[in-house]
């Protein structure tokens, strides 16, 4: 290929990239993309957002040190009271399948009372790291707030400890464990 042909090819690639960028900007400003929470994303958008979210969380959480005492009763009780007050409205309690919030949020928050937890040590550690990171930092444009402002790491680890036990709890056990002592 001659230098002249390489230059022409390069110019065409630059022109095509420019057209793609201008098309993307035009689409963003067009208002054509449906943004209502009652209108799901296109499949490709859902895939891109979920892939980006999951890979970002894995990368960001991989070096978090997990406390060795997550199974203590003290952590379970403290985390349960916080879960009930801060999380159950969206992520539900045992015996509930929906709430006013879950009906109107998109994406729908996961039902944490119904999610089975990892059994292996490696998977459990990664899950604990992931849950800690999500509770602490939240997730953009999902309705999941960052709880770090106003909540220290110890309090967040208590919620992680509670999440580990939540799927095993009956509605009655949940009620007992989440009552705040006055």
PDB file of C-alpha atoms in Angstrom:
ATOM      1  CA  UNK A   1       0.000   0.000   0.000  1.00  0.00           C
ATOM      2  CA  UNK A   2       1.428   3.353  -0.937  1.00  0.00           C
ATOM      3  CA  UNK A   3       1.769   6.280   1.424  1.00  0.00           C
ATOM      4  CA  UNK A   4      -0.982   8.098  -0.499  1.00  0.00           C
ATOM      5  CA  UNK A   5      -3.446   5.197  -0.055  1.00  0.00           C
ATOM      6  CA  UNK A   6      -2.584   4.885   3.661  1.00  0.00           C
ATOM      7  CA  UNK A   7      -3.285   8.589   4.123  1.00  0.00           C
ATOM      8  CA  UNK A   8      -6.644   8.319   2.342  1.00  0.00           C
ATOM      9  CA  UNK A   9      -7.590   5.297   4.452  1.00  0.00           C
ATOM     10  CA  UNK A  10      -6.640   7.157   7.635  1.00  0.00           C
ATOM     11  CA  UNK A  11      -8.724  10.182   6.566  1.00  0.00           C
ATOM     12  CA  UNK A  12     -11.749   7.940   5.942  1.00  0.00           C
ATOM     13  CA  UNK A  13     -11.390   6.342   9.386  1.00  0.00           C
ATOM     14  CA  UNK A  14     -11.185   9.783  11.015  1.00  0.00           C
ATOM     15  CA  UNK A  15     -14.233  10.931   9.029  1.00  0.00           C
ATOM     16  CA  UNK A  16     -16.210   7.822  10.063  1.00  0.00           C
ATOM     17  CA  UNK A  17     -15.249   8.315  13.713  1.00  0.00           C
ATOM     18  CA  UNK A  18     -16.322  11.944  13.480  1.00  0.00           C
ATOM     19  CA  UNK A  19     -19.687  10.975  11.987  1.00  0.00           C
ATOM     20  CA  UNK A  20     -20.181   8.391  14.759  1.00  0.00           C
ATOM     21  CA  UNK A  21     -19.378  10.956  17.472  1.00  0.00           C
ATOM     22  CA  UNK A  22     -21.686  13.556  15.912  1.00  0.00           C
ATOM     23  CA  UNK A  23     -24.433  10.927  15.584  1.00  0.00           C
ATOM     24  CA  UNK A  24     -24.013   9.999  19.252  1.00  0.00           C
ATOM     25  CA  UNK A  25     -24.159  13.633  20.345  1.00  0.00           C
ATOM     26  CA  UNK A  26     -27.238  14.210  18.158  1.00  0.00           C
ATOM     27  CA  UNK A  27     -28.927  11.167  19.733  1.00  0.00           C
ATOM     28  CA  UNK A  28     -28.138  12.366  23.270  1.00  0.00           C
ATOM     29  CA  UNK A  29     -29.605  15.811  22.585  1.00  0.00           C
ATOM     30  CA  UNK A  30     -32.593  14.457  20.623  1.00  0.00           C
ATOM     31  CA  UNK A  31     -34.472  13.275  23.697  1.00  0.00           C
ATOM     32  CA  UNK A  32     -35.445  10.099  21.851  1.00  0.00           C
ATOM     33  CA  UNK A  33     -34.166   7.682  24.492  1.00  0.00           C
ATOM     34  CA  UNK A  34     -36.998   6.802  26.935  1.00  0.00           C
ATOM     35  CA  UNK A  35     -35.910   7.773  30.475  1.00  0.00           C
ATOM     36  CA  UNK A  36     -39.053   6.896  32.437  1.00  0.00           C
ATOM     37  CA  UNK A  37     -38.546   4.343  35.216  1.00  0.00           C
ATOM     38  CA  UNK A  38     -41.601   2.506  33.870  1.00  0.00           C
ATOM     39  CA  UNK A  39     -40.013   2.003  30.431  1.00  0.00           C
ATOM     40  CA  UNK A  40     -37.184  -0.607  30.494  1.00  0.00           C
ATOM     41  CA  UNK A  41     -33.836  -0.027  28.788  1.00  0.00           C
ATOM     42  CA  UNK A  42     -33.084  -1.524  25.409  1.00  0.00           C
ATOM     43  CA  UNK A  43     -31.449  -4.950  25.768  1.00  0.00           C
ATOM     44  CA  UNK A  44     -28.063  -3.661  24.612  1.00  0.00           C
ATOM     45  CA  UNK A  45     -28.252  -0.801  27.135  1.00  0.00           C
ATOM     46  CA  UNK A  46     -29.134  -3.205  29.953  1.00  0.00           C
ATOM     47  CA  UNK A  47     -26.258  -5.489  28.990  1.00  0.00           C
ATOM     48  CA  UNK A  48     -23.779  -2.595  28.819  1.00  0.00           C
ATOM     49  CA  UNK A  49     -24.856  -1.098  32.152  1.00  0.00           C
ATOM     50  CA  UNK A  50     -24.907  -4.436  33.996  1.00  0.00           C
ATOM     51  CA  UNK A  51     -21.540  -5.474  32.578  1.00  0.00           C
ATOM     52  CA  UNK A  52     -20.006  -2.114  33.472  1.00  0.00           C
ATOM     53  CA  UNK A  53     -21.526  -2.209  36.979  1.00  0.00           C
ATOM     54  CA  UNK A  54     -20.458  -5.757  37.804  1.00  0.00           C
ATOM     55  CA  UNK A  55     -16.908  -5.413  36.501  1.00  0.00           C
ATOM     56  CA  UNK A  56     -16.484  -2.060  38.233  1.00  0.00           C
ATOM     57  CA  UNK A  57     -17.651  -3.460  41.581  1.00  0.00           C
ATOM     58  CA  UNK A  58     -15.382  -6.517  41.299  1.00  0.00           C
ATOM     59  CA  UNK A  59     -12.371  -4.314  40.557  1.00  0.00           C
ATOM     60  CA  UNK A  60     -13.150  -1.748  43.245  1.00  0.00           C
ATOM     61  CA  UNK A  61     -13.914  -4.283  45.990  1.00  0.00           C
ATOM     62  CA  UNK A  62     -11.203  -6.901  45.474  1.00  0.00           C
ATOM     63  CA  UNK A  63      -8.720  -5.463  47.998  1.00  0.00           C
ATOM     64  CA  UNK A  64     -11.201  -4.826  50.824  1.00  0.00           C
ATOM     65  CA  UNK A  65     -10.220  -6.626  54.046  1.00  0.00           C
ATOM     66  CA  UNK A  66     -13.131  -8.660  55.429  1.00  0.00           C
ATOM     67  CA  UNK A  67     -13.339  -8.770  59.252  1.00  0.00           C
ATOM     68  CA  UNK A  68     -13.055 -12.251  60.738  1.00  0.00           C
ATOM     69  CA  UNK A  69     -15.928 -11.687  63.193  1.00  0.00           C
ATOM     70  CA  UNK A  70     -18.858 -11.249  60.779  1.00  0.00           C
ATOM     71  CA  UNK A  71     -20.718 -14.196  62.312  1.00  0.00           C
ATOM     72  CA  UNK A  72     -21.004 -12.664  65.799  1.00  0.00           C
ATOM     73  CA  UNK A  73     -24.413 -12.101  67.370  1.00  0.00           C
ATOM     74  CA  UNK A  74     -23.556  -8.467  68.114  1.00  0.00           C
ATOM     75  CA  UNK A  75     -22.937  -7.723  64.427  1.00  0.00           C
ATOM     76  CA  UNK A  76     -26.082  -9.614  63.427  1.00  0.00           C
ATOM     77  CA  UNK A  77     -28.288  -7.634  65.820  1.00  0.00           C
ATOM     78  CA  UNK A  78     -26.800  -4.244  64.960  1.00  0.00           C
ATOM     79  CA  UNK A  79     -26.855  -4.954  61.241  1.00  0.00           C
ATOM     80  CA  UNK A  80     -30.415  -6.260  61.396  1.00  0.00           C
ATOM     81  CA  UNK A  81     -31.760  -3.116  62.993  1.00  0.00           C
ATOM     82  CA  UNK A  82     -30.035  -0.984  60.350  1.00  0.00           C
ATOM     83  CA  UNK A  83     -31.205  -3.231  57.496  1.00  0.00           C
ATOM     84  CA  UNK A  84     -34.789  -2.961  58.720  1.00  0.00           C
ATOM     85  CA  UNK A  85     -34.607   0.819  58.950  1.00  0.00           C
ATOM     86  CA  UNK A  86     -32.564   1.590  55.847  1.00  0.00           C
ATOM     87  CA  UNK A  87     -32.863  -1.295  53.375  1.00  0.00           C
ATOM     88  CA  UNK A  88     -36.037  -3.357  53.809  1.00  0.00           C
ATOM     89  CA  UNK A  89     -38.267  -0.825  52.043  1.00  0.00           C
ATOM     90  CA  UNK A  90     -36.510  -1.593  48.756  1.00  0.00           C
ATOM     91  CA  UNK A  91     -34.773  -4.941  49.344  1.00  0.00           C
ATOM     92  CA  UNK A  92     -37.653  -6.522  51.283  1.00  0.00           C
ATOM     93  CA  UNK A  93     -38.112  -8.664  54.402  1.00  0.00           C
ATOM     94  CA  UNK A  94     -38.681 -12.409  54.623  1.00  0.00           C
ATOM     95  CA  UNK A  95     -42.255 -13.168  53.601  1.00  0.00           C
ATOM     96  CA  UNK A  96     -42.611 -10.046  51.415  1.00  0.00           C
ATOM     97  CA  UNK A  97     -42.476 -10.121  47.624  1.00  0.00           C
ATOM     98  CA  UNK A  98     -42.907  -6.420  46.866  1.00  0.00           C
ATOM     99  CA  UNK A  99     -43.267  -2.969  48.381  1.00  0.00           C
ATOM    100  CA  UNK A 100     -44.385   0.413  47.092  1.00  0.00           C
ATOM    101  CA  UNK A 101     -40.754   1.183  46.309  1.00  0.00           C
ATOM    102  CA  UNK A 102     -40.078  -2.060  44.437  1.00  0.00           C
ATOM    103  CA  UNK A 103     -43.130  -1.519  42.268  1.00  0.00           C
ATOM    104  CA  UNK A 104     -41.882   1.861  41.062  1.00  0.00           C
ATOM    105  CA  UNK A 105     -38.099   1.459  40.876  1.00  0.00           C
ATOM    106  CA  UNK A 106     -36.220   0.575  37.721  1.00  0.00           C
ATOM    107  CA  UNK A 107     -34.086  -1.335  37.832  1.00  0.00           C
ATOM    108  CA  UNK A 108     -35.989  -3.310  40.442  1.00  0.00           C
ATOM    109  CA  UNK A 109     -33.864  -3.734  43.585  1.00  0.00           C
ATOM    110  CA  UNK A 110     -32.860  -7.326  44.309  1.00  0.00           C
ATOM    111  CA  UNK A 111     -34.892  -9.144  46.972  1.00  0.00           C
ATOM    112  CA  UNK A 112     -32.032  -9.709  49.420  1.00  0.00           C
ATOM    113  CA  UNK A 113     -34.187 -11.919  51.640  1.00  0.00           C
ATOM    114  CA  UNK A 114     -34.561 -14.404  48.775  1.00  0.00           C
ATOM    115  CA  UNK A 115     -31.019 -14.458  47.379  1.00  0.00           C
ATOM    116  CA  UNK A 116     -29.049 -17.553  48.298  1.00  0.00           C
ATOM    117  CA  UNK A 117     -25.540 -16.804  49.501  1.00  0.00           C
ATOM    118  CA  UNK A 118     -22.226 -18.273  48.354  1.00  0.00           C
ATOM    119  CA  UNK A 119     -21.012 -21.325  50.257  1.00  0.00           C
ATOM    120  CA  UNK A 120     -17.287 -21.489  49.458  1.00  0.00           C
ATOM    121  CA  UNK A 121     -14.758 -19.372  51.376  1.00  0.00           C
ATOM    122  CA  UNK A 122     -13.435 -17.615  48.249  1.00  0.00           C
ATOM    123  CA  UNK A 123     -16.929 -16.878  46.944  1.00  0.00           C
ATOM    124  CA  UNK A 124     -18.118 -15.806  50.384  1.00  0.00           C
ATOM    125  CA  UNK A 125     -15.185 -13.415  50.787  1.00  0.00           C
ATOM    126  CA  UNK A 126     -15.791 -11.863  47.358  1.00  0.00           C
ATOM    127  CA  UNK A 127     -19.501 -11.545  48.170  1.00  0.00           C
ATOM    128  CA  UNK A 128     -18.731  -9.844  51.495  1.00  0.00           C
ATOM    129  CA  UNK A 129     -16.322  -7.453  49.771  1.00  0.00           C
ATOM    130  CA  UNK A 130     -18.921  -6.732  47.085  1.00  0.00           C
ATOM    131  CA  UNK A 131     -21.730  -6.132  49.583  1.00  0.00           C
ATOM    132  CA  UNK A 132     -19.550  -3.854  51.697  1.00  0.00           C
ATOM    133  CA  UNK A 133     -18.528  -1.807  48.672  1.00  0.00           C
ATOM    134  CA  UNK A 134     -22.113  -1.475  47.403  1.00  0.00           C
ATOM    135  CA  UNK A 135     -23.480  -0.430  50.805  1.00  0.00           C
ATOM    136  CA  UNK A 136     -20.648   2.033  51.340  1.00  0.00           C
ATOM    137  CA  UNK A 137     -20.529   3.597  47.856  1.00  0.00           C
ATOM    138  CA  UNK A 138     -23.984   2.934  46.365  1.00  0.00           C
ATOM    139  CA  UNK A 139     -24.668   2.490  42.656  1.00  0.00           C
ATOM    140  CA  UNK A 140     -25.197   5.421  40.310  1.00  0.00           C
ATOM    141  CA  UNK A 141     -28.610   5.873  38.689  1.00  0.00           C
ATOM    142  CA  UNK A 142     -30.089   2.820  40.413  1.00  0.00           C
ATOM    143  CA  UNK A 143     -31.670   4.254  43.546  1.00  0.00           C
ATOM    144  CA  UNK A 144     -29.001   2.581  45.731  1.00  0.00           C
ATOM    145  CA  UNK A 145     -27.551   5.328  47.924  1.00  0.00           C
ATOM    146  CA  UNK A 146     -24.028   5.513  49.264  1.00  0.00           C
ATOM    147  CA  UNK A 147     -24.321   4.949  53.022  1.00  0.00           C
ATOM    148  CA  UNK A 148     -20.741   6.021  53.800  1.00  0.00           C
ATOM    149  CA  UNK A 149     -21.738   9.599  54.630  1.00  0.00           C
ATOM    150  CA  UNK A 150     -22.905   9.233  58.213  1.00  0.00           C
ATOM    151  CA  UNK A 151     -22.090   5.520  58.555  1.00  0.00           C
ATOM    152  CA  UNK A 152     -18.651   4.275  59.547  1.00  0.00           C
ATOM    153  CA  UNK A 153     -17.133   1.065  58.175  1.00  0.00           C
ATOM    154  CA  UNK A 154     -17.991  -0.862  61.346  1.00  0.00           C
ATOM    155  CA  UNK A 155     -21.691  -0.119  60.910  1.00  0.00           C
ATOM    156  CA  UNK A 156     -21.549  -1.105  57.243  1.00  0.00           C
ATOM    157  CA  UNK A 157     -19.810  -4.401  58.126  1.00  0.00           C
ATOM    158  CA  UNK A 158     -22.667  -5.070  60.571  1.00  0.00           C
ATOM    159  CA  UNK A 159     -25.117  -4.804  57.676  1.00  0.00           C
ATOM    160  CA  UNK A 160     -22.943  -7.153  55.597  1.00  0.00           C
ATOM    161  CA  UNK A 161     -23.015  -9.620  58.505  1.00  0.00           C
ATOM    162  CA  UNK A 162     -26.806  -9.418  58.597  1.00  0.00           C
ATOM    163  CA  UNK A 163     -27.084  -9.916  54.823  1.00  0.00           C
ATOM    164  CA  UNK A 164     -25.214 -13.215  55.163  1.00  0.00           C
ATOM    165  CA  UNK A 165     -27.966 -14.562  57.438  1.00  0.00           C
ATOM    166  CA  UNK A 166     -31.013 -12.819  55.950  1.00  0.00           C
ATOM    167  CA  UNK A 167     -32.038 -15.526  53.430  1.00  0.00           C
ATOM    168  CA  UNK A 168     -32.154 -18.130  56.241  1.00  0.00           C
ATOM    169  CA  UNK A 169     -34.547 -16.109  58.418  1.00  0.00           C
ATOM    170  CA  UNK A 170     -38.265 -16.654  58.790  1.00  0.00           C
ATOM    171  CA  UNK A 171     -40.523 -13.615  59.102  1.00  0.00           C
ATOM    172  CA  UNK A 172     -40.721 -14.154  62.891  1.00  0.00           C
ATOM    173  CA  UNK A 173     -36.946 -14.497  63.284  1.00  0.00           C
ATOM    174  CA  UNK A 174     -36.459 -11.384  61.180  1.00  0.00           C
ATOM    175  CA  UNK A 175     -38.854  -9.428  63.407  1.00  0.00           C
ATOM    176  CA  UNK A 176     -36.946 -10.433  66.537  1.00  0.00           C
ATOM    177  CA  UNK A 177     -33.494  -9.727  65.094  1.00  0.00           C
ATOM    178  CA  UNK A 178     -34.375  -6.345  63.638  1.00  0.00           C
ATOM    179  CA  UNK A 179     -36.120  -4.797  66.631  1.00  0.00           C
ATOM    180  CA  UNK A 180     -34.156  -1.840  67.983  1.00  0.00           C
ATOM    181  CA  UNK A 181     -33.586  -1.841  71.723  1.00  0.00           C
ATOM    182  CA  UNK A 182     -34.641   1.433  73.328  1.00  0.00           C
TER     183      UNK A 182
END
